[in-house]
Coordinates of N, CA and C in Angstrom, one line a residue:
M931 N 133.1 67.8 53.5 CA 132.6 67.6 54.8 C 131.5 66.5 54.8
E932 N 131.2 66.0 53.7 CA 130.2 64.9 53.6 C 130.9 63.6 54.0
G933 N 130.0 62.6 54.2 CA 130.5 61.3 54.5 C 130.4 61.1 56.0
K934 N 131.0 59.9 56.4 CA 131.0 59.6 57.9 C 131.9 60.5 58.6
C935 N 131.5 60.8 59.8 CA 132.3 61.7 60.7 C 133.3 60.8 61.4
Q936 N 134.6 61.2 61.4 CA 135.6 60.4 62.1 C 135.9 60.8 63.5
Y937 N 135.4 62.0 63.9 CA 135.8 62.5 65.2 C 134.6 62.3 66.2
S938 N 135.0 62.1 67.4 CA 134.1 61.8 68.4 C 133.2 63.0 68.7
H939 N 133.7 64.2 68.6 CA 132.8 65.4 68.9 C 131.7 65.5 68.0
F940 N 131.7 64.8 66.8 CA 130.5 64.8 65.9 C 129.4 63.9 66.5
N941 N 129.7 63.1 67.4 CA 128.7 62.2 68.0 C 127.7 63.1 68.9
N942 N 128.2 64.2 69.4 CA 127.3 65.1 70.1 C 127.6 66.5 69.8
P943 N 127.3 67.0 68.6 CA 127.6 68.4 68.2 C 127.0 69.4 69.1
K944 N 125.8 69.1 69.6 CA 125.1 70.1 70.5 C 126.0 70.4 71.7
R945 N 126.5 69.3 72.3 CA 127.3 69.5 73.5 C 128.6 70.2 73.1
K946 N 129.2 69.9 72.0 CA 130.5 70.5 71.6 C 130.3 72.0 71.3
I947 N 129.2 72.4 70.6 CA 129.0 73.8 70.4 C 128.9 74.5 71.8
S948 N 128.1 74.0 72.7 CA 127.9 74.6 74.0 C 129.3 74.6 74.7
Q949 N 130.1 73.6 74.6 CA 131.4 73.6 75.2 C 132.3 74.7 74.7
I950 N 132.3 74.9 73.4 CA 133.1 76.0 72.7 C 132.7 77.3 73.3
V951 N 131.4 77.6 73.3 CA 130.9 78.9 73.9 C 131.3 79.0 75.3
D952 N 131.1 77.9 76.1 CA 131.4 78.0 77.6 C 132.9 78.2 77.8
K953 N 133.7 77.5 77.0 CA 135.2 77.6 77.1 C 135.7 79.0 76.8
V954 N 135.2 79.6 75.8 CA 135.6 81.0 75.4 C 135.1 82.0 76.5
L955 N 133.9 81.7 77.0 CA 133.3 82.7 77.9 C 133.1 82.3 79.3
E956 N 133.9 81.3 79.7 CA 133.7 80.7 81.1 C 134.0 81.6 82.3
G957 N 134.1 82.9 82.0 CA 134.4 83.8 83.1 C 135.8 84.1 83.3
N958 N 136.7 83.6 82.4 CA 138.1 83.9 82.5 C 138.4 85.3 82.0
I959 N 137.4 85.9 81.3 CA 137.5 87.2 80.8 C 137.0 88.2 81.8
T960 N 137.8 88.9 82.5 CA 137.4 89.8 83.5 C 138.1 91.1 83.4
P961 N 137.5 92.2 83.9 CA 138.3 93.4 83.9 C 139.4 93.5 84.9
Q962 N 139.5 92.6 85.9 CA 140.6 92.5 86.8 C 141.8 91.9 86.1
P963 N 143.0 92.3 86.6 CA 144.2 91.8 86.0 C 144.3 90.2 86.3
S964 N 144.5 89.5 85.2 CA 144.6 88.0 85.4 C 145.4 87.6 84.1
S965 N 145.9 86.4 84.2 CA 146.7 85.9 83.0 C 145.7 85.7 81.9
E966 N 144.5 85.2 82.1 CA 143.5 85.0 81.0 C 143.2 86.4 80.4
A967 N 142.9 87.4 81.2 CA 142.6 88.7 80.7 C 143.8 89.3 79.9
A968 N 145.0 89.0 80.3 CA 146.2 89.5 79.6 C 146.3 88.8 78.3
I969 N 146.0 87.5 78.2 CA 146.0 86.8 77.0 C 145.0 87.3 76.0
M970 N 143.8 87.6 76.5 CA 142.7 88.1 75.7 C 143.1 89.5 75.2
A971 N 143.6 90.3 76.1 CA 144.0 91.7 75.7 C 145.1 91.6 74.5
S972 N 146.0 90.7 74.7 CA 147.0 90.6 73.6 C 146.4 90.1 72.3
Y973 N 145.5 89.2 72.4 CA 144.7 88.7 71.2 C 144.0 89.9 70.5
I974 N 143.4 90.7 71.3 CA 142.7 91.8 70.7 C 143.6 92.8 70.1
E975 N 144.8 93.1 70.8 CA 145.8 94.0 70.3 C 146.3 93.5 68.9
L976 N 146.6 92.2 68.8 CA 147.1 91.6 67.6 C 146.0 91.8 66.5
R977 N 144.8 91.5 66.8 CA 143.7 91.7 65.8 C 143.6 93.2 65.3
A978 N 143.8 94.1 66.3 CA 143.8 95.5 65.9 C 144.9 95.9 65.0
Q979 N 146.1 95.3 65.2 CA 147.2 95.6 64.3 C 147.0 95.1 62.9
A980 N 146.1 94.1 62.7 CA 145.8 93.6 61.4 C 145.1 94.6 60.5
I981 N 144.5 95.6 61.2 CA 143.8 96.7 60.4 C 144.8 97.4 59.5
R982 N 146.0 97.7 59.9 CA 146.9 98.4 59.1 C 148.1 97.6 58.7
N983 N 148.2 96.3 59.1 CA 149.4 95.5 58.9 C 149.0 94.2 58.2
P984 N 149.1 94.1 56.9 CA 148.7 92.8 56.2 C 149.4 91.6 56.7
T985 N 150.6 91.7 57.3 CA 151.3 90.5 57.8 C 150.6 89.9 59.0
H986 N 149.9 90.7 59.7 CA 149.1 90.2 60.8 C 147.7 89.7 60.3
R987 N 147.2 90.2 59.2 CA 145.9 89.9 58.7 C 145.8 88.4 58.3
E988 N 146.9 88.0 57.6 CA 146.8 86.6 57.0 C 146.7 85.5 58.1
P989 N 147.5 85.5 59.1 CA 147.3 84.4 60.1 C 146.0 84.5 60.9
I990 N 145.5 85.8 61.1 CA 144.2 85.9 61.8 C 143.1 85.4 60.9
T991 N 143.2 85.7 59.6 CA 142.2 85.2 58.7 C 142.2 83.7 58.6
E992 N 143.4 83.1 58.6 CA 143.5 81.6 58.6 C 142.9 81.0 59.9
A993 N 143.2 81.6 61.0 CA 142.6 81.1 62.3 C 141.1 81.2 62.3
D994 N 140.6 82.3 61.8 CA 139.2 82.5 61.8 C 138.5 81.5 60.8
Q995 N 139.1 81.3 59.7 CA 138.6 80.4 58.7 C 138.6 78.9 59.3
Q996 N 139.6 78.6 60.0 CA 139.7 77.2 60.6 C 138.6 77.1 61.7
F997 N 138.4 78.1 62.5 CA 137.3 78.1 63.5 C 135.9 77.9 62.7
V998 N 135.7 78.7 61.7 CA 134.4 78.6 61.0 C 134.2 77.3 60.4
E999 N 135.3 76.7 59.7 CA 135.2 75.4 59.1 C 134.8 74.3 60.1
Q1000 N 135.5 74.4 61.3 CA 135.3 73.3 62.3 C 133.9 73.5 62.9
V1001 N 133.4 74.7 63.2 CA 132.1 74.9 63.8 C 131.0 74.6 62.7
A1002 N 131.3 74.9 61.5 CA 130.3 74.6 60.4 C 130.2 73.1 60.3
A1003 N 131.3 72.4 60.4 CA 131.2 70.9 60.3 C 130.4 70.3 61.5
L1004 N 130.6 70.9 62.7 CA 129.7 70.5 63.8 C 128.3 70.7 63.5
I1005 N 128.0 71.9 63.0 CA 126.6 72.3 62.7 C 126.0 71.3 61.7
E1006 N 126.8 71.0 60.6 CA 126.3 70.1 59.6 C 126.0 68.7 60.2
A1007 N 126.9 68.3 61.1 CA 126.7 67.0 61.8 C 125.4 67.0 62.6
G1008 N 125.2 68.1 63.3 CA 124.0 68.3 64.2 C 122.7 68.3 63.3
I1009 N 122.8 68.9 62.2 CA 121.6 69.0 61.3 C 121.3 67.5 60.8
R1010 N 122.3 66.8 60.4 CA 122.1 65.4 59.9 C 121.6 64.5 61.0
Q1011 N 122.0 64.8 62.3 CA 121.6 64.0 63.4 C 120.2 64.4 64.0
G1012 N 119.7 65.5 63.5 CA 118.4 66.0 63.9 C 118.4 66.7 65.2
V1013 N 119.6 67.2 65.7 CA 119.6 68.0 66.9 C 119.7 69.5 66.7
F1014 N 120.0 69.9 65.5 CA 120.1 71.3 65.1 C 119.0 71.6 64.1
Q1015 N 118.5 72.8 64.1 CA 117.6 73.3 63.1 C 118.4 73.3 61.7
T1016 N 117.6 73.4 60.6 CA 118.2 73.5 59.3 C 118.6 75.0 59.2
V1017 N 119.9 75.2 59.2 CA 120.5 76.6 59.1 C 121.6 76.5 58.1
D1018 N 122.1 77.6 57.7 CA 123.3 77.7 56.8 C 124.5 77.5 57.8
P1019 N 125.2 76.4 57.7 CA 126.3 76.1 58.7 C 127.4 77.2 58.7
E1020 N 127.8 77.6 57.5 CA 128.9 78.6 57.5 C 128.4 79.9 58.0
E1021 N 127.3 80.3 57.6 CA 126.7 81.6 58.1 C 126.6 81.6 59.6
T1022 N 126.1 80.5 60.1 CA 125.9 80.4 61.6 C 127.2 80.4 62.3
A1023 N 128.2 79.7 61.8 CA 129.5 79.7 62.4 C 130.2 81.1 62.3
E1024 N 130.0 81.8 61.2 CA 130.6 83.1 61.1 C 129.9 84.1 62.2
F1025 N 128.6 83.9 62.3 CA 127.9 84.7 63.3 C 128.3 84.4 64.7
L1026 N 128.5 83.1 65.0 CA 129.0 82.7 66.3 C 130.4 83.3 66.6
L1027 N 131.3 83.2 65.6 CA 132.6 83.8 65.8 C 132.5 85.3 66.0
A1028 N 131.7 86.0 65.3 CA 131.6 87.5 65.5 C 131.0 87.8 66.9
M1029 N 130.0 87.0 67.3 CA 129.5 87.2 68.6 C 130.5 87.0 69.7
L1030 N 131.3 85.9 69.6 CA 132.3 85.6 70.6 C 133.4 86.7 70.6
H1031 N 133.8 87.2 69.4 CA 134.7 88.3 69.4 C 134.2 89.5 70.1
G1032 N 132.9 89.9 69.8 CA 132.3 91.0 70.4 C 132.2 90.9 71.9
I1033 N 131.8 89.7 72.4 CA 131.7 89.5 73.8 C 133.1 89.7 74.5
I1034 N 134.1 89.1 73.8 CA 135.5 89.2 74.4 C 135.9 90.7 74.5
I1035 N 135.7 91.4 73.4 CA 136.0 92.9 73.4 C 135.3 93.6 74.5
Q1036 N 134.0 93.4 74.6 CA 133.2 94.1 75.6 C 133.7 93.7 77.0
S1037 N 134.0 92.5 77.2 CA 134.4 92.0 78.5 C 135.7 92.5 79.0
I1038 N 136.7 92.8 78.1 CA 138.0 93.2 78.5 C 138.2 94.7 78.4
T1039 N 137.2 95.4 77.8 CA 137.4 96.9 77.7 C 136.4 97.7 78.5
R1040 N 135.5 97.1 79.2 CA 134.5 97.8 80.0 C 134.7 97.6 81.5
H1041 N 134.2 98.5 82.3 CA 134.3 98.4 83.8 C 133.0 97.8 84.3
D1042 N 132.0 97.8 83.6 CA 130.7 97.3 84.2 C 130.4 95.9 84.0
G1043 N 131.3 95.1 83.5 CA 131.2 93.7 83.4 C 130.0 93.1 82.8
P1044 N 129.8 93.3 81.4 CA 128.6 92.8 80.8 C 128.6 91.3 80.5
L1045 N 129.6 90.6 80.9 CA 129.8 89.2 80.5 C 128.6 88.3 80.8
P1046 N 128.0 88.4 82.0 CA 126.9 87.5 82.3 C 125.7 87.7 81.4
Q1047 N 125.4 88.9 81.1 CA 124.2 89.2 80.2 C 124.5 88.8 78.8
L1048 N 125.8 89.0 78.3 CA 126.1 88.6 77.0 C 126.2 87.1 76.8
Q1049 N 126.7 86.4 77.8 CA 126.7 84.9 77.8 C 125.3 84.4 77.7
S1050 N 124.4 85.0 78.5 CA 123.0 84.6 78.5 C 122.4 84.8 77.2
A1051 N 122.6 86.0 76.6 CA 122.0 86.3 75.3 C 122.5 85.3 74.2
L1052 N 123.8 85.0 74.2 CA 124.3 84.1 73.2 C 123.7 82.7 73.4
K1053 N 123.6 82.2 74.6 CA 123.0 80.9 74.9 C 121.6 80.9 74.5
N1054 N 120.9 82.0 74.7 CA 119.5 82.1 74.3 C 119.3 82.0 72.8
Y1055 N 120.3 82.7 72.1 CA 120.3 82.6 70.7 C 120.5 81.1 70.2
L1056 N 121.4 80.4 70.8 CA 121.7 79.0 70.4 C 120.4 78.2 70.6
R1057 N 119.8 78.4 71.7 CA 118.6 77.6 72.0 C 117.4 77.9 71.0
A1058 N 117.3 79.2 70.7 CA 116.2 79.6 69.9 C 116.4 79.4 68.4
E1059 N 117.7 79.6 67.9 CA 117.9 79.6 66.5 C 118.7 78.3 66.0
L1060 N 119.3 77.6 66.9 CA 120.1 76.4 66.4 C 119.6 75.1 67.0
F1061 N 119.5 75.0 68.3 CA 119.2 73.7 68.9 C 117.7 73.3 68.7
L1062 N 117.5 72.1 68.4 CA 116.2 71.5 68.5 C 116.0 71.0 69.9
N1063 N 114.8 70.9 70.4 CA 114.6 70.5 71.8 C 115.5 71.3 72.7
P1064 N 115.3 72.7 72.7 CA 116.2 73.5 73.5 C 116.2 73.3 75.0
S1065 N 115.1 72.7 75.5 CA 115.1 72.5 77.0 C 116.2 71.6 77.4
R1066 N 116.8 70.8 76.5 CA 117.9 69.9 76.9 C 119.2 70.5 76.6
A1067 N 119.3 71.8 76.2 CA 120.5 72.5 75.8 C 121.3 72.9 77.1

């Protein structure tokens, strides 16, 4: 991951991280029936099958690893550009993935709609623990 970045999203990793979080949590995950909620429910059901079915576990592991690698590369770029604090990129990417999964599960399995509070908490985490100059986040 060293060397010059070839991808335009590395030009503004702070914006790209925020866009990833917003895209996953943009309010499409609701307790009401919707195509987005159905897709998320299917996603969670497939992940649950991986607990007992190794054939499901491998592609899920690969997808998670790709997400972590891409987000870690964004974080590395942000650190080099001086827009992110010095953190462990892979650890932070793994934490972000776990938080997004948890928020998705909470949002599609509860009636009380915790999405706004969870979105806010995750964005506050990014401002406090990752972004430098958080007022511009």
